[in-house]
Tab-separated table of C-alpha atoms in Angstrom:
chain	number	residue	atom	x	y	z
A	799	MET	CA	0.499	0.266	0.065
A	800	ASP	CA	1.293	3.992	-0.856
A	801	ASP	CA	0.293	4.207	2.765
A	802	GLY	CA	3.387	1.790	4.546
A	803	VAL	CA	0.623	-0.149	6.073
A	804	THR	CA	0.580	-3.712	4.983
A	805	ALA	CA	-0.438	-7.274	6.523
A	806	ASP	CA	3.256	-7.910	7.201
A	807	PHE	CA	3.911	-5.994	9.732
A	808	GLY	CA	4.283	-6.742	13.740
A	809	ILE	CA	3.898	-4.738	16.982
A	810	ALA	CA	5.579	-1.551	16.510
A	811	ALA	CA	3.611	-1.054	13.212
A	812	PHE	CA	0.495	-1.942	14.506
A	813	ALA	CA	0.679	0.031	17.076
A	814	ALA	CA	2.262	3.209	14.973
A	815	ALA	CA	-0.744	2.866	12.168
A	816	LEU	CA	-3.439	2.445	14.643
A	817	ASP	CA	-1.558	5.961	16.491
A	818	ARG	CA	-3.737	6.756	12.660
A	819	LEU	CA	-6.491	6.649	13.321
A	820	ASN	CA	-9.682	8.201	15.265
A	821	THR	CA	-11.612	7.301	17.773
A	822	PRO	CA	-14.431	5.209	15.316
A	823	LEU	CA	-12.285	4.020	13.892
A	824	ARG	CA	-10.102	2.556	16.550
A	825	GLU	CA	-13.564	1.235	18.818
A	826	SER	CA	-14.641	-0.752	14.739
A	827	LEU	CA	-10.813	-1.809	15.150
A	828	ALA	CA	-11.412	-2.576	19.086
A	829	ARG	CA	-14.731	-4.582	18.184
A	830	SER	CA	-13.442	-6.513	15.362
A	831	MET	CA	-11.018	-8.344	17.146
A	832	ALA	CA	-13.040	-8.588	20.619
A	833	VAL	CA	-15.189	-10.948	18.584
A	834	ALA	CA	-12.879	-12.620	17.105
A	835	GLY	CA	-11.825	-13.925	19.947
A	836	GLY	CA	-15.129	-13.964	21.715
A	837	GLN	CA	-15.665	-16.475	18.414
A	838	VAL	CA	-13.145	-19.114	18.951
A	839	ILE	CA	-13.627	-19.208	22.936
A	840	ARG	CA	-17.632	-19.416	21.684
A	841	ASP	CA	-16.904	-22.033	19.669
A	842	GLU	CA	-14.837	-24.074	21.706
A	843	ALA	CA	-17.384	-24.018	24.875
A	844	LYS	CA	-20.439	-25.525	22.395
A	845	LEU	CA	-18.113	-28.105	22.112
A	846	LEU	CA	-17.647	-28.573	25.133
A	847	ALA	CA	-20.387	-28.714	26.389
A	848	PRO	CA	-21.964	-31.978	27.864
A	849	MET	CA	-23.609	-33.315	24.992
A	850	GLY	CA	-26.762	-35.429	26.788
A	851	THR	CA	-29.332	-38.401	25.332
A	852	ALA	CA	-32.385	-39.250	26.214
A	853	ASP	CA	-31.415	-42.411	28.126
A	854	ASP	CA	-28.795	-40.279	30.431
A	855	GLY	CA	-32.334	-37.870	30.950
A	856	SER	CA	-31.855	-35.422	29.001
A	857	ALA	CA	-34.967	-33.428	27.118
A	858	LYS	CA	-33.707	-31.925	24.316
A	859	PRO	CA	-29.990	-33.423	24.225
A	860	GLY	CA	-28.424	-30.739	22.951
A	861	ALA	CA	-29.871	-27.472	23.661
A	862	LEU	CA	-26.568	-26.257	26.479
A	863	ARG	CA	-24.360	-26.731	23.275
A	864	ASP	CA	-26.942	-24.543	20.983
A	865	ALA	CA	-27.564	-22.514	23.347
A	866	ILE	CA	-23.939	-20.285	24.199
A	867	TYR	CA	-23.539	-17.092	21.963
A	868	LEU	CA	-21.343	-14.405	22.104
A	869	ALA	CA	-22.685	-11.470	22.819
A	870	TYR	CA	-21.587	-7.531	22.560
A	871	LYS	CA	-22.518	-6.091	26.600
A	872	PRO	CA	-22.978	-2.366	26.321
A	873	GLY	CA	-23.538	-1.517	29.540
A	874	ARG	CA	-19.554	-2.999	30.669
A	875	SER	CA	-18.436	-1.139	28.056
A	876	ASP	CA	-16.821	2.420	27.018
A	877	ASP	CA	-14.633	4.247	25.513
A	878	HIS	CA	-11.782	2.707	26.529
A	879	GLN	CA	-12.835	-0.697	26.294
A	880	TYR	CA	-15.444	-2.360	24.432
A	881	VAL	CA	-16.606	-6.083	26.202
A	882	TYR	CA	-17.764	-9.156	25.120
A	883	SER	CA	-19.799	-12.492	26.325
A	884	VAL	CA	-19.556	-15.680	25.978
A	885	SER	CA	-22.384	-17.400	28.237
A	886	TRP	CA	-25.755	-19.498	27.354
A	887	ASN	CA	-29.271	-18.685	27.234
A	888	ALA	CA	-30.403	-19.657	31.424
A	889	LYS	CA	-34.453	-19.421	28.621
A	890	LYS	CA	-32.981	-22.214	26.473
A	891	ALA	CA	-30.731	-24.007	28.319
A	892	PRO	CA	-31.560	-23.372	31.974
A	893	HIS	CA	-30.238	-25.286	34.167
A	894	GLY	CA	-27.102	-25.188	32.747
A	895	HIS	CA	-25.053	-23.400	35.769
A	896	LEU	CA	-25.286	-26.915	37.429
A	897	LEU	CA	-22.826	-28.293	34.868
A	898	GLU	CA	-21.353	-25.402	34.574
A	899	PHE	CA	-20.520	-25.059	38.674
A	900	GLY	CA	-21.822	-28.350	40.119
A	901	HIS	CA	-24.796	-28.754	42.973
A	902	TRP	CA	-26.047	-30.322	45.913
A	903	ARG	CA	-28.971	-32.867	44.668
A	904	THR	CA	-30.977	-33.253	47.702
A	905	ASN	CA	-34.583	-34.536	45.858
A	906	VAL	CA	-34.583	-38.192	44.534
A	907	VAL	CA	-34.260	-38.868	40.737
A	908	TYR	CA	-36.128	-41.288	39.085
A	909	LYS	CA	-36.268	-43.222	35.363
A	910	ALA	CA	-39.606	-43.724	34.624
A	911	ALA	CA	-42.201	-46.544	33.120
A	912	ASP	CA	-41.701	-43.826	30.062
A	913	GLY	CA	-37.846	-44.201	29.749
A	914	HIS	CA	-37.623	-40.470	31.095
A	915	TRP	CA	-35.931	-39.219	34.173
A	916	TYR	CA	-37.378	-37.588	37.187
A	917	SER	CA	-37.427	-35.245	39.862
A	918	ASP	CA	-39.102	-35.667	42.782
A	919	PRO	CA	-39.283	-32.677	44.934
A	920	LYS	CA	-41.658	-34.185	47.426
A	921	ARG	CA	-39.183	-37.202	48.112
A	922	LYS	CA	-36.279	-35.694	49.729
A	923	LEU	CA	-33.012	-37.615	50.100
A	924	PRO	CA	-31.275	-38.776	53.820
A	925	SER	CA	-28.169	-36.842	52.918
A	926	PRO	CA	-28.137	-34.587	49.735
A	927	ILE	CA	-25.886	-35.998	47.623
A	928	TRP	CA	-22.771	-33.669	45.662
A	929	VAL	CA	-23.468	-33.334	42.212
A	930	PRO	CA	-20.115	-33.131	40.374
A	931	ALA	CA	-19.453	-30.069	37.703
A	932	HIS	CA	-19.185	-30.782	33.818
A	933	ALA	CA	-17.998	-27.815	33.207
A	934	PHE	CA	-17.925	-26.005	29.512
A	935	LEU	CA	-17.010	-22.599	29.991
A	936	ARG	CA	-13.901	-22.641	32.282
A	937	PRO	CA	-11.841	-24.276	29.747
A	938	ALA	CA	-13.119	-23.080	26.977
A	939	LEU	CA	-11.431	-20.088	28.060
A	940	THR	CA	-8.360	-21.447	29.092
A	941	SER	CA	-7.839	-24.006	26.675
A	942	SER	CA	-8.468	-21.707	23.523
A	943	ALA	CA	-7.075	-18.508	25.632
A	944	THR	CA	-3.476	-18.733	22.993
A	945	ARG	CA	-6.183	-19.191	19.739
A	946	ALA	CA	-8.955	-16.343	20.824
A	947	ARG	CA	-5.489	-13.919	21.442
A	948	ASP	CA	-4.017	-14.938	17.174
A	949	ALA	CA	-7.155	-14.669	15.946
A	950	MET	CA	-7.446	-11.138	17.874
A	951	PHE	CA	-4.614	-10.035	16.009
A	952	ALA	CA	-4.488	-11.759	12.464
A	953	ARG	CA	-8.241	-9.874	12.531
A	954	GLY	CA	-6.525	-6.879	13.842
A	955	GLN	CA	-4.257	-6.430	11.552
A	956	GLN	CA	-6.557	-7.914	8.769
A	957	ARG	CA	-9.150	-5.390	9.759
A	958	LEU	CA	-6.193	-2.098	10.445
A	959	GLY	CA	-5.549	-2.749	6.672
A	960	GLU	CA	-9.123	-2.266	5.861
A	961	LEU	CA	-9.606	0.729	7.398
A	962	LEU	CA	-6.764	3.238	7.330
A	963	THR	CA	-8.058	2.002	3.442
A	964	ASP	CA	-10.968	1.963	3.098
A	965	PRO	CA	-12.134	4.615	6.492
A	966	ALA	CA	-15.978	3.823	5.678
A	967	SER	CA	-16.175	0.613	6.305
A	968	GLN	CA	-16.069	1.306	10.500
A	969	ASP	CA	-19.654	0.468	10.494
A	970	VAL	CA	-19.091	-3.693	9.287
A	971	LEU	CA	-18.610	-5.980	12.679
A	972	PRO	CA	-16.884	-8.403	13.200
């Protein structure tokens, strides 16, 4: 490019090019980079999410995996940081927190004649049983952190070139 910015540059050149961007373009760059990293973490969480089966009592196998999302958090973002969250939709997968963190089971669970598992809140166990976590979000973050960082940097390099070439492209995310 005639402005001296190429797709093959290091951190110093990246920082110098970043200094040439005005505030709206910086926001577009930062958000594009955050989305790229978040997509890697979200996809890893989907791979790690436990997939129940009808045999083990899951009413909707894959519901948790399908409920995992990446979303911008405007209430937690400001002019200096843009926050995205990887989580699951609790309306679509209301028991996701039980899997991610584990829980105490205090009532009887049984398999009925129809082959489905049920929980009977009226029949209490003599003592609570700890059901261990089958975490999916925490391991997704740790196992994909390097790939997420690399995806963010790669997207930043690509997006910076786009913004310097065509500032009107700032409205396009990711």
